[in-house]
PDB file of N, CA, C and O in Angstrom:
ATOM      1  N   UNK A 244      32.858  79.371  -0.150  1.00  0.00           N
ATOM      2  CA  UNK A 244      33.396  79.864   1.099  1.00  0.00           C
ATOM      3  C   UNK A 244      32.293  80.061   2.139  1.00  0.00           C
ATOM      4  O   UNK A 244      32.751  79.857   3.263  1.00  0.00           O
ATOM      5  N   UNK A 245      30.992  80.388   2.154  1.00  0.00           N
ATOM      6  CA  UNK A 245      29.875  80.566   2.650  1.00  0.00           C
ATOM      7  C   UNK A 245      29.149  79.666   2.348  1.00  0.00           C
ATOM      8  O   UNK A 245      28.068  80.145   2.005  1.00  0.00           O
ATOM      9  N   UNK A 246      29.156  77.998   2.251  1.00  0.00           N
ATOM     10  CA  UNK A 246      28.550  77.517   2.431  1.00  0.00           C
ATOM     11  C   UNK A 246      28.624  76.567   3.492  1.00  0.00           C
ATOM     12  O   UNK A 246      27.727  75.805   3.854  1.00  0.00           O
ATOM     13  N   UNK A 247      29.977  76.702   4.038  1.00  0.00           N
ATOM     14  CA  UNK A 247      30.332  76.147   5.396  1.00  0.00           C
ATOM     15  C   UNK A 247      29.632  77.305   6.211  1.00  0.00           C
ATOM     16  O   UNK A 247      28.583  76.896   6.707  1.00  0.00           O
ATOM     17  N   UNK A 248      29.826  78.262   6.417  1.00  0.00           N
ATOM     18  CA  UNK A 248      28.326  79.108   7.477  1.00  0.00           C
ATOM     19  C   UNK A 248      26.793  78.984   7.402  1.00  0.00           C
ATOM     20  O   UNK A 248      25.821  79.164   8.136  1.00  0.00           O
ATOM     21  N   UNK A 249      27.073  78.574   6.108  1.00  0.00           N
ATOM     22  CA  UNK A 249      25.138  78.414   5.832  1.00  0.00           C
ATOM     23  C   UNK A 249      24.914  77.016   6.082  1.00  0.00           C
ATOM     24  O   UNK A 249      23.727  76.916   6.391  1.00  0.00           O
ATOM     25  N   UNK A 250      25.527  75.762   6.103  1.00  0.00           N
ATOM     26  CA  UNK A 250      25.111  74.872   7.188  1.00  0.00           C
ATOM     27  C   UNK A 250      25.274  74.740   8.526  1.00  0.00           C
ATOM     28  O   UNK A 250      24.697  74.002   9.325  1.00  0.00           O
ATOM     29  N   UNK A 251      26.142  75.555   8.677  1.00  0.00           N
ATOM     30  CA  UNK A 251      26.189  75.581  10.179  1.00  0.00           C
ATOM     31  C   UNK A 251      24.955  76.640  10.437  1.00  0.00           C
ATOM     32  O   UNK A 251      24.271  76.082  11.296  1.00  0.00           O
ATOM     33  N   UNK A 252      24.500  77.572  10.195  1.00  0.00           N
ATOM     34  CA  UNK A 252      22.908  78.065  10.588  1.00  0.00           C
ATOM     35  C   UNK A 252      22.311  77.198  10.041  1.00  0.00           C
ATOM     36  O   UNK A 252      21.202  77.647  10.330  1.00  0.00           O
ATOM     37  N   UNK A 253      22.030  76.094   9.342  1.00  0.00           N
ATOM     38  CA  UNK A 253      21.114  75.249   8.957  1.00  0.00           C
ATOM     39  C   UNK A 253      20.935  74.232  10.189  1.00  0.00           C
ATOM     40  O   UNK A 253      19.813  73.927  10.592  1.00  0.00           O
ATOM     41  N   UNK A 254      22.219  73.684  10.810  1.00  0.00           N
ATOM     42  CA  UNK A 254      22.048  72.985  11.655  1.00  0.00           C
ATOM     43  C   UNK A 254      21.451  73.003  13.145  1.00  0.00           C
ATOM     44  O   UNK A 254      20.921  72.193  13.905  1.00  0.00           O
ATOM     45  N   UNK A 255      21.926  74.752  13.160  1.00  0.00           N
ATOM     46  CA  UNK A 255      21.511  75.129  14.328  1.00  0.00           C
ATOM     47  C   UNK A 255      19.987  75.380  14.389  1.00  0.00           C
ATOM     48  O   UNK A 255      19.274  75.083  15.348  1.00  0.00           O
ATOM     49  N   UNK A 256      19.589  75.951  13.269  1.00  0.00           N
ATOM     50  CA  UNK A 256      17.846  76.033  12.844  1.00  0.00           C
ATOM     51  C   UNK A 256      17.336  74.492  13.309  1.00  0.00           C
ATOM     52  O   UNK A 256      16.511  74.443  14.222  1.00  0.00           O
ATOM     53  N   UNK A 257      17.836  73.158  12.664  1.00  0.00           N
ATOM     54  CA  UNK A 257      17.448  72.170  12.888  1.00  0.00           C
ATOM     55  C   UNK A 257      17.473  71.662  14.078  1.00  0.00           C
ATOM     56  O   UNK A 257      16.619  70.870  14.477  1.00  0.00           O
ATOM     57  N   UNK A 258      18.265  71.989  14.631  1.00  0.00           N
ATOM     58  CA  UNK A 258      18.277  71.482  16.088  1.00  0.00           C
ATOM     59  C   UNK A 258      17.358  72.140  17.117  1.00  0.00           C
ATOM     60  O   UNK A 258      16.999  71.637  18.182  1.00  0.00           O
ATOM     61  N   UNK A 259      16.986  73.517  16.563  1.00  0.00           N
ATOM     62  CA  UNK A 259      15.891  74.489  17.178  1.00  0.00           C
ATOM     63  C   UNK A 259      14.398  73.698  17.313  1.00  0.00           C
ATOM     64  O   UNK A 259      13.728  73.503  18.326  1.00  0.00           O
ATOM     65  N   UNK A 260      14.078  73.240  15.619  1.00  0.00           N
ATOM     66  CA  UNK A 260      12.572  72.434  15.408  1.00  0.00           C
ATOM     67  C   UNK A 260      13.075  71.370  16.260  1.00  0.00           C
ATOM     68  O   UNK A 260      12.768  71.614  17.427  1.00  0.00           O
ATOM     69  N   UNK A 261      13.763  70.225  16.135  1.00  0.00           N
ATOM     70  CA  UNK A 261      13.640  69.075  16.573  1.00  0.00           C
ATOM     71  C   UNK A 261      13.359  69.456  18.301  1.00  0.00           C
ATOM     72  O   UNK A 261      12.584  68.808  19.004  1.00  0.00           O
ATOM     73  N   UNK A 262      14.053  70.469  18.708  1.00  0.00           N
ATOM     74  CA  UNK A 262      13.895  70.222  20.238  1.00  0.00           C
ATOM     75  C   UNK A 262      12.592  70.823  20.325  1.00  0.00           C
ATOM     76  O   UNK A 262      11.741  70.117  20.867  1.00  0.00           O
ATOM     77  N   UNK A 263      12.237  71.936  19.929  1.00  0.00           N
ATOM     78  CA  UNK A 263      10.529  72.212  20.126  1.00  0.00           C
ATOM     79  C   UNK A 263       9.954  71.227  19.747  1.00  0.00           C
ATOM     80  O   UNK A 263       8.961  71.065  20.456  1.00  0.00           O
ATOM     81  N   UNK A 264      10.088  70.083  18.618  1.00  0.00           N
ATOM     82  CA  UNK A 264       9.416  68.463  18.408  1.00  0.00           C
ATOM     83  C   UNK A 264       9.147  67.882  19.671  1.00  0.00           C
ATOM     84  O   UNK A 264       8.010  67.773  20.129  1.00  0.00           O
ATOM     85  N   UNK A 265      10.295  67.469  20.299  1.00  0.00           N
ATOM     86  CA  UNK A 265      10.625  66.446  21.161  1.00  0.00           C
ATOM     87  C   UNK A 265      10.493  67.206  22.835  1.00  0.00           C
ATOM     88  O   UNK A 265      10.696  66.613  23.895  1.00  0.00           O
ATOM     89  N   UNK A 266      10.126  68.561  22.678  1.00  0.00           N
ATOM     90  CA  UNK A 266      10.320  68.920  24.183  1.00  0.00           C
ATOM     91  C   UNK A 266       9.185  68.560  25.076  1.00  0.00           C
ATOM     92  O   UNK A 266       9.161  68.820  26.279  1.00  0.00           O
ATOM     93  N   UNK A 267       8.199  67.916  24.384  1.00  0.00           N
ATOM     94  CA  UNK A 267       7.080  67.408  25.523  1.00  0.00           C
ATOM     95  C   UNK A 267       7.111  66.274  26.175  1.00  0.00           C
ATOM     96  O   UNK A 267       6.485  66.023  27.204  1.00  0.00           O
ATOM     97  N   UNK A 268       8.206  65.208  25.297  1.00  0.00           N
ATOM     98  CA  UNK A 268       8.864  64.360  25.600  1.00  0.00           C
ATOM     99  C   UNK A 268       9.897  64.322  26.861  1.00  0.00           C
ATOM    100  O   UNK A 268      10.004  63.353  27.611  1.00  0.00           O
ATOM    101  N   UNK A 269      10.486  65.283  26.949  1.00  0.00           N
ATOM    102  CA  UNK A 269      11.546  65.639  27.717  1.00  0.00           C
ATOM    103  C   UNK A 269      11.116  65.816  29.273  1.00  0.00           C
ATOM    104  O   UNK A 269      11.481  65.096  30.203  1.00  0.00           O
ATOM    105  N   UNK A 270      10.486  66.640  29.322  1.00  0.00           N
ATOM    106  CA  UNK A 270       9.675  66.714  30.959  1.00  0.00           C
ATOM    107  C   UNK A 270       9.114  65.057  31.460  1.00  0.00           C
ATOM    108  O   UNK A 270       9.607  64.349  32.338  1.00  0.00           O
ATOM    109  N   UNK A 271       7.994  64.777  30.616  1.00  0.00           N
ATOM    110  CA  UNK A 271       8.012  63.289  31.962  1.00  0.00           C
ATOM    111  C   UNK A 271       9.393  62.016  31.444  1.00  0.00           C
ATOM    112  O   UNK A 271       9.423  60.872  31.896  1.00  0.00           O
ATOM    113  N   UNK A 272      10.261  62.486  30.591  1.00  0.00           N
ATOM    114  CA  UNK A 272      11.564  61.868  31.146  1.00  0.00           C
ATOM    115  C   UNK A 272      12.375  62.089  32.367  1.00  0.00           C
ATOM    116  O   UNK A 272      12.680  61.363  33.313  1.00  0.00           O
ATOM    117  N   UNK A 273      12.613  63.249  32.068  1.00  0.00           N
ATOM    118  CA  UNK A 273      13.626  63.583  33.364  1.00  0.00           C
ATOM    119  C   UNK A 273      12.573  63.854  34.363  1.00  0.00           C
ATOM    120  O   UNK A 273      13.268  64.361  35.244  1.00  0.00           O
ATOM    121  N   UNK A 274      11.024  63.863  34.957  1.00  0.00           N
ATOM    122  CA  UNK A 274      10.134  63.328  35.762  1.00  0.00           C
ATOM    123  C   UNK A 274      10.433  61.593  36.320  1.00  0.00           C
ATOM    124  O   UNK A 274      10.634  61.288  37.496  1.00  0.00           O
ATOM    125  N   UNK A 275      10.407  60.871  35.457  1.00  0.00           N
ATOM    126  CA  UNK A 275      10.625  59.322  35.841  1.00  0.00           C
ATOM    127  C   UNK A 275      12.051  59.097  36.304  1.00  0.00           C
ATOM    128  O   UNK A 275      12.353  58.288  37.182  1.00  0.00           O
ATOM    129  N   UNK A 276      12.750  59.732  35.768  1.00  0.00           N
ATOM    130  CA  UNK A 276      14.709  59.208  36.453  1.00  0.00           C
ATOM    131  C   UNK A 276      14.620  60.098  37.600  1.00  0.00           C
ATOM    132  O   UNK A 276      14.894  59.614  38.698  1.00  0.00           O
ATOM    133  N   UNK A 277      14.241  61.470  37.515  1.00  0.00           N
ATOM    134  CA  UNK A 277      14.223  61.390  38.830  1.00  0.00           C
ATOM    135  C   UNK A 277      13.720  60.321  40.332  1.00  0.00           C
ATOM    136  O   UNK A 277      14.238  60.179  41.440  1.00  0.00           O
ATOM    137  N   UNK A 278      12.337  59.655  39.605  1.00  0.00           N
ATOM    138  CA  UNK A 278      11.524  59.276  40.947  1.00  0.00           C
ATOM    139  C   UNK A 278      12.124  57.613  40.702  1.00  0.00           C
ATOM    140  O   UNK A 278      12.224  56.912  41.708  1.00  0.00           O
ATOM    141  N   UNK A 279      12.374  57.238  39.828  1.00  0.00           N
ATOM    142  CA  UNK A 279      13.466  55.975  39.854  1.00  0.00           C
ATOM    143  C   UNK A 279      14.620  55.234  39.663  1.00  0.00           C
ATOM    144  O   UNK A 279      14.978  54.080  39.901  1.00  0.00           O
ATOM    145  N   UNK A 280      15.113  56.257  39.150  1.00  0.00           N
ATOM    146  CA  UNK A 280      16.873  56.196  39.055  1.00  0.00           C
ATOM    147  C   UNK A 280      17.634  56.634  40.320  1.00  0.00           C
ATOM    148  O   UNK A 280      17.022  56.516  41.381  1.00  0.00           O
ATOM    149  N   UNK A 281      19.169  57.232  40.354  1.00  0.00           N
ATOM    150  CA  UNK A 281      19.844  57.653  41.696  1.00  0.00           C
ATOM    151  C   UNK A 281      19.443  59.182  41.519  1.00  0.00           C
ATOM    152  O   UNK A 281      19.952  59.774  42.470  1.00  0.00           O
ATOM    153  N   UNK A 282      18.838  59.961  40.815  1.00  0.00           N
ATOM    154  CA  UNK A 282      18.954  61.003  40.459  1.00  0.00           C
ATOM    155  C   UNK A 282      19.322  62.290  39.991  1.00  0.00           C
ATOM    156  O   UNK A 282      19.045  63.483  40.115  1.00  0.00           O
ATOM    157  N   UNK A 283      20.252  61.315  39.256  1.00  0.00           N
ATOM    158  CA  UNK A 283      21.127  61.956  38.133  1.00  0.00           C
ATOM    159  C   UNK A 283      20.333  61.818  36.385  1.00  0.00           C
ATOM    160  O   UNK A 283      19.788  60.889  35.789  1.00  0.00           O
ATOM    161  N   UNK A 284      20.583  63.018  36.097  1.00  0.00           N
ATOM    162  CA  UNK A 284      19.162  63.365  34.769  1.00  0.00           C
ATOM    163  C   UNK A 284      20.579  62.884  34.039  1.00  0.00           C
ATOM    164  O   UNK A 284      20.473  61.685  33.780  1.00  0.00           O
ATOM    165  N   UNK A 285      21.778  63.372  33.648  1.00  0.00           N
ATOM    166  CA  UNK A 285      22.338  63.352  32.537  1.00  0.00           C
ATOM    167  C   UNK A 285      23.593  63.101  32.786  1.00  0.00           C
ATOM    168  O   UNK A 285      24.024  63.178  33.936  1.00  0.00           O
ATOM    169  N   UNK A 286      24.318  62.787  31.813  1.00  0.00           N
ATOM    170  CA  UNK A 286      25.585  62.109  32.104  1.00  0.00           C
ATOM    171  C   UNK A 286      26.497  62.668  31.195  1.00  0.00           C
ATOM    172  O   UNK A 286      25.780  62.957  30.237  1.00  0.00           O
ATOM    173  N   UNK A 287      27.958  63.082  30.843  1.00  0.00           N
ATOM    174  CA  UNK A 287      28.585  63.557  30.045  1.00  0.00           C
ATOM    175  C   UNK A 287      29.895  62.328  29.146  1.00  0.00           C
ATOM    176  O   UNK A 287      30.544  61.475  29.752  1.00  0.00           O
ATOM    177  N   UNK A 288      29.961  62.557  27.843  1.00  0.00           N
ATOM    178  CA  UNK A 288      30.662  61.378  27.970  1.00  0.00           C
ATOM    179  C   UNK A 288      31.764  62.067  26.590  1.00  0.00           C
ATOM    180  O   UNK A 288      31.254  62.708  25.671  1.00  0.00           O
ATOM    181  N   UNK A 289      32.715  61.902  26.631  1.00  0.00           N
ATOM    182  CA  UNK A 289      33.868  62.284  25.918  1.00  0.00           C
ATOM    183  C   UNK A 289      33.593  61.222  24.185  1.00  0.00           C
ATOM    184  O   UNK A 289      33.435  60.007  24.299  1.00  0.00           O
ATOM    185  N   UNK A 290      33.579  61.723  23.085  1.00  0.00           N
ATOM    186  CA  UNK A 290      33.641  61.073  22.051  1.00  0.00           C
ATOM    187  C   UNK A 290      34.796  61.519  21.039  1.00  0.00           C
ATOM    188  O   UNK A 290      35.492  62.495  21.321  1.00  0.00           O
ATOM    189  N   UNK A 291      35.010  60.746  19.776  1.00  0.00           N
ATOM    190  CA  UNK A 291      35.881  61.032  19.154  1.00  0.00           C
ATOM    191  C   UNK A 291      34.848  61.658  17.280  1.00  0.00           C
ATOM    192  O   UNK A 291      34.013  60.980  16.682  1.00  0.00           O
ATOM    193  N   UNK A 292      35.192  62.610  17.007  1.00  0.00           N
ATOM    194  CA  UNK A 292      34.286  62.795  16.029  1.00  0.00           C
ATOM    195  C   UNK A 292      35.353  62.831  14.953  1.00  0.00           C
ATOM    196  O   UNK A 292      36.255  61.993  14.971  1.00  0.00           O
ATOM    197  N   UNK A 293      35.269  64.079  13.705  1.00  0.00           N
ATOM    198  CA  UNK A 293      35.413  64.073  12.538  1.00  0.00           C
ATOM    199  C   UNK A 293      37.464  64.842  12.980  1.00  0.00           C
ATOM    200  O   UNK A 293      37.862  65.556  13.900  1.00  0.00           O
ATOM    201  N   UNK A 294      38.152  64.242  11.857  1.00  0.00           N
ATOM    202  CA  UNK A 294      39.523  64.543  12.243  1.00  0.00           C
ATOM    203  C   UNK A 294      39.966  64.393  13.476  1.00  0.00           C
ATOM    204  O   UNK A 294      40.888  65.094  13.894  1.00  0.00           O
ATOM    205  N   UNK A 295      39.385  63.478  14.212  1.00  0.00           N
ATOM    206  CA  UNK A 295      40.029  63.294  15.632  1.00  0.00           C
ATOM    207  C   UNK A 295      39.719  64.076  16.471  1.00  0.00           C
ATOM    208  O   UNK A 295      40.284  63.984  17.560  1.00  0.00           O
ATOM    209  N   UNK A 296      38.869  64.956  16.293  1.00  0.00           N
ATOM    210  CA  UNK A 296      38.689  65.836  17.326  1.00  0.00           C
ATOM    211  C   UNK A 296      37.493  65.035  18.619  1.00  0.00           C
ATOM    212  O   UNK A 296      36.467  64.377  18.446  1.00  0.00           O
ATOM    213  N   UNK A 297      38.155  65.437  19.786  1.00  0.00           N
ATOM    214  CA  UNK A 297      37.098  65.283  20.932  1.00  0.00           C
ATOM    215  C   UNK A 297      35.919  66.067  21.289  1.00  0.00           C
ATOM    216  O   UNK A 297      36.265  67.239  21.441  1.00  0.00           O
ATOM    217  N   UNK A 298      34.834  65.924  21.461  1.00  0.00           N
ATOM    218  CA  UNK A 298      33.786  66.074  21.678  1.00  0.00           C
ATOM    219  C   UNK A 298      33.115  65.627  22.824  1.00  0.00           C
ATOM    220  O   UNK A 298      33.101  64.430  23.113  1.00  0.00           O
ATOM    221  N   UNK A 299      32.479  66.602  23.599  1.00  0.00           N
ATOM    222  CA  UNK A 299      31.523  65.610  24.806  1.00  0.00           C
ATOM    223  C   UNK A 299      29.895  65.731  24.208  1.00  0.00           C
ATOM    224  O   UNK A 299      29.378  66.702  23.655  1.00  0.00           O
ATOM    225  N   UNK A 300      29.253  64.312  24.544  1.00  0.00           N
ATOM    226  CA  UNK A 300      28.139  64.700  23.837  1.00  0.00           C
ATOM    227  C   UNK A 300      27.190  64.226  25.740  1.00  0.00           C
ATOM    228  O   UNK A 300      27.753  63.544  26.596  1.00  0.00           O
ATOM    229  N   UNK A 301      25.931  64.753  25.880  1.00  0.00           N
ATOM    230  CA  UNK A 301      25.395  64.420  26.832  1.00  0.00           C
ATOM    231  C   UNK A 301      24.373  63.816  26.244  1.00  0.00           C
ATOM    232  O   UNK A 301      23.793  64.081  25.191  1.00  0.00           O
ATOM    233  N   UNK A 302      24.146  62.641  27.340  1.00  0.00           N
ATOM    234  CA  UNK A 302      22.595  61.920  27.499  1.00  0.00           C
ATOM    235  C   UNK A 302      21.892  62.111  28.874  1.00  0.00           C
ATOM    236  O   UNK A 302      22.149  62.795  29.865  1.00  0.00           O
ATOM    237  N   UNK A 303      20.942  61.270  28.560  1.00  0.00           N
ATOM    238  CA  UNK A 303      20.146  60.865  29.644  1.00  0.00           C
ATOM    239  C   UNK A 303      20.527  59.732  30.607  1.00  0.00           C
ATOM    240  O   UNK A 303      20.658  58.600  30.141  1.00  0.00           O
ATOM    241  N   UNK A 304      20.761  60.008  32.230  1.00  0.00           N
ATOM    242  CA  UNK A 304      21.768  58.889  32.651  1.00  0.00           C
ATOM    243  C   UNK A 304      20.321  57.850  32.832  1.00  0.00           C
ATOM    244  O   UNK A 304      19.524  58.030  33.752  1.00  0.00           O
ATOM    245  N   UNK A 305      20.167  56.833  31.861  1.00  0.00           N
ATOM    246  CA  UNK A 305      19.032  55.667  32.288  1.00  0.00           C
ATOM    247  C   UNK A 305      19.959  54.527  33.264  1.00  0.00           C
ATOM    248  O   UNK A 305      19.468  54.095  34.307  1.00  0.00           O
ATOM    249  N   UNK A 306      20.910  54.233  32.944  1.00  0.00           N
ATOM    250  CA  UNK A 306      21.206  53.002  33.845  1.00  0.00           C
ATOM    251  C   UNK A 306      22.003  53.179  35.164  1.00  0.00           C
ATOM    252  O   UNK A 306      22.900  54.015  35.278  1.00  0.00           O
ATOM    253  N   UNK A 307      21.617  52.340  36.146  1.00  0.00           N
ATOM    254  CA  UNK A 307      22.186  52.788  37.536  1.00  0.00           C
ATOM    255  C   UNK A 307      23.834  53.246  37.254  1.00  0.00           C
ATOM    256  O   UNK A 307      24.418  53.027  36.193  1.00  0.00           O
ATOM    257  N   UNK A 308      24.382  53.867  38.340  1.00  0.00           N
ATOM    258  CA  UNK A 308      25.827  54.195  38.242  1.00  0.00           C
ATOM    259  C   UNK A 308      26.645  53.189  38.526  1.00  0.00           C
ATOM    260  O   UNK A 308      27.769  53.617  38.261  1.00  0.00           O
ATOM    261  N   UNK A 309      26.719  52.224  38.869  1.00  0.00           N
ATOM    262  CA  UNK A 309      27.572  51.183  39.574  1.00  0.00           C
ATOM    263  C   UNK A 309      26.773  49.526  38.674  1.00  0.00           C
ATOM    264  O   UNK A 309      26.565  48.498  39.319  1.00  0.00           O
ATOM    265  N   UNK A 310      26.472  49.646  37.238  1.00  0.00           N
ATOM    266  CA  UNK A 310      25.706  48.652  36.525  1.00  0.00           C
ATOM    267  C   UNK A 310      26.296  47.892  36.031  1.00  0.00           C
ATOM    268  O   UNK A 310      25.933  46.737  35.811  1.00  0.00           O
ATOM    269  N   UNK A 311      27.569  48.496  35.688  1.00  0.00           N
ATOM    270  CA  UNK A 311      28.947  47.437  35.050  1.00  0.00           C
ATOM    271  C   UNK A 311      29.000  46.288  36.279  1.00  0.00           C
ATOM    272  O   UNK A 311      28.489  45.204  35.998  1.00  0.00           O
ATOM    273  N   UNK A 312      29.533  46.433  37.514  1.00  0.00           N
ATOM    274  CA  UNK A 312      29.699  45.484  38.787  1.00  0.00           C
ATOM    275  C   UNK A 312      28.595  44.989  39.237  1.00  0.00           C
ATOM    276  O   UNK A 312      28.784  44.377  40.288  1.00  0.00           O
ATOM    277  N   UNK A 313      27.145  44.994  38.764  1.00  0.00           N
ATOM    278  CA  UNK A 313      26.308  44.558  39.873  1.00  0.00           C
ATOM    279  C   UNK A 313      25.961  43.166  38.604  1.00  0.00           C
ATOM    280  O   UNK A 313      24.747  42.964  38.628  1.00  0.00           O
ATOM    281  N   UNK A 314      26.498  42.441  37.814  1.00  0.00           N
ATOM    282  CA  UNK A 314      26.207  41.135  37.031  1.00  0.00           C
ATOM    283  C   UNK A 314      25.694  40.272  37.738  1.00  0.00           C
ATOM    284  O   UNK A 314      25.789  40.456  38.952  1.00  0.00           O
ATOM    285  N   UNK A 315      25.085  39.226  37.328  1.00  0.00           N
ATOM    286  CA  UNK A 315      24.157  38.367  37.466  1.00  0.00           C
ATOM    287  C   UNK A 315      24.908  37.220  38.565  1.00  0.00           C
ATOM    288  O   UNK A 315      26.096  36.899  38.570  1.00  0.00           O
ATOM    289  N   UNK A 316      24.071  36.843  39.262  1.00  0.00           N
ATOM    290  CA  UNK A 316      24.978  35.828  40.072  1.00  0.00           C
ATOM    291  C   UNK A 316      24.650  35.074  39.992  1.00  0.00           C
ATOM    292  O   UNK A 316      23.442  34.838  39.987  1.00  0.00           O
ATOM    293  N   UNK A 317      25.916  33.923  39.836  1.00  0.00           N
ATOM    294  CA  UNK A 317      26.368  32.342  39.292  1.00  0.00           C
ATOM    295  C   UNK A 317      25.796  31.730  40.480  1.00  0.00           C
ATOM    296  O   UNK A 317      25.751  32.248  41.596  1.00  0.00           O
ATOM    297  N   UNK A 318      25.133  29.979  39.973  1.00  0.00           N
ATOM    298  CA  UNK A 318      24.489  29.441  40.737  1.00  0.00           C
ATOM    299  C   UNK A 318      25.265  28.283  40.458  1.00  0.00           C
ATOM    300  O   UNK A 318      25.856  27.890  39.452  1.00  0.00           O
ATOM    301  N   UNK A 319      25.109  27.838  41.613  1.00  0.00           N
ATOM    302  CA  UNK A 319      26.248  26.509  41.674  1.00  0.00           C
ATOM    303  C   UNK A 319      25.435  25.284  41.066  1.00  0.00           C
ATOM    304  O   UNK A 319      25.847  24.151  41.318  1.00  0.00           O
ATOM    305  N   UNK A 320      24.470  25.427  40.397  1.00  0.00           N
ATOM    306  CA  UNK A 320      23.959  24.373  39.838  1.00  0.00           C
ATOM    307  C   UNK A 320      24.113  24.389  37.994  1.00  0.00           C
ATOM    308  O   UNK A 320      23.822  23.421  37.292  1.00  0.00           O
ATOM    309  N   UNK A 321      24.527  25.452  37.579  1.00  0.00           N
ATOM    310  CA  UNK A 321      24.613  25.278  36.375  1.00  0.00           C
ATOM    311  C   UNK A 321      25.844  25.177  35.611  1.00  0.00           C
ATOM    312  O   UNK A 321      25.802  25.001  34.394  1.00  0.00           O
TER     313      UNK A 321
END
């Protein structure tokens, strides 16, 4: 019955180290999207996880906002 609480503090512990790991990383990221992206750091995006349940998980927005429509343009020679 308590071992569903004791991974869930396990996970949360883990997620504690990894971000003190990775947090020096983090500053000259969201440094560079700012000075070359539209300037949007993060993006939210709806997922489907365990029993169907929805979830939003966030990233880092790397690709322009409008990247789907801007495709490559056809040359009348090929």
């Amino acid at each position: 019955m308590y071992i569903k609480y004791i991974k869930r503090l396990l996970d949360i512990l883990l997620v504690f180290v990894v971000l003190a790991i990775i947090s020096p990383l983090l500053l000259p990221i969201t440094i560079i999207l700012l000075l070359t992206g539209e300037h949007y750091l993060f993006y939210g995006q709806n997922r489907v996880g365990h029993k169907n349940r929805s979830f939003k998980i966030w990233k880092f927005a790397t690709m322009l906002k409008d990247s789907i429509n801007m495709g490559t343009k056809k040359s009348y020679f090929t």
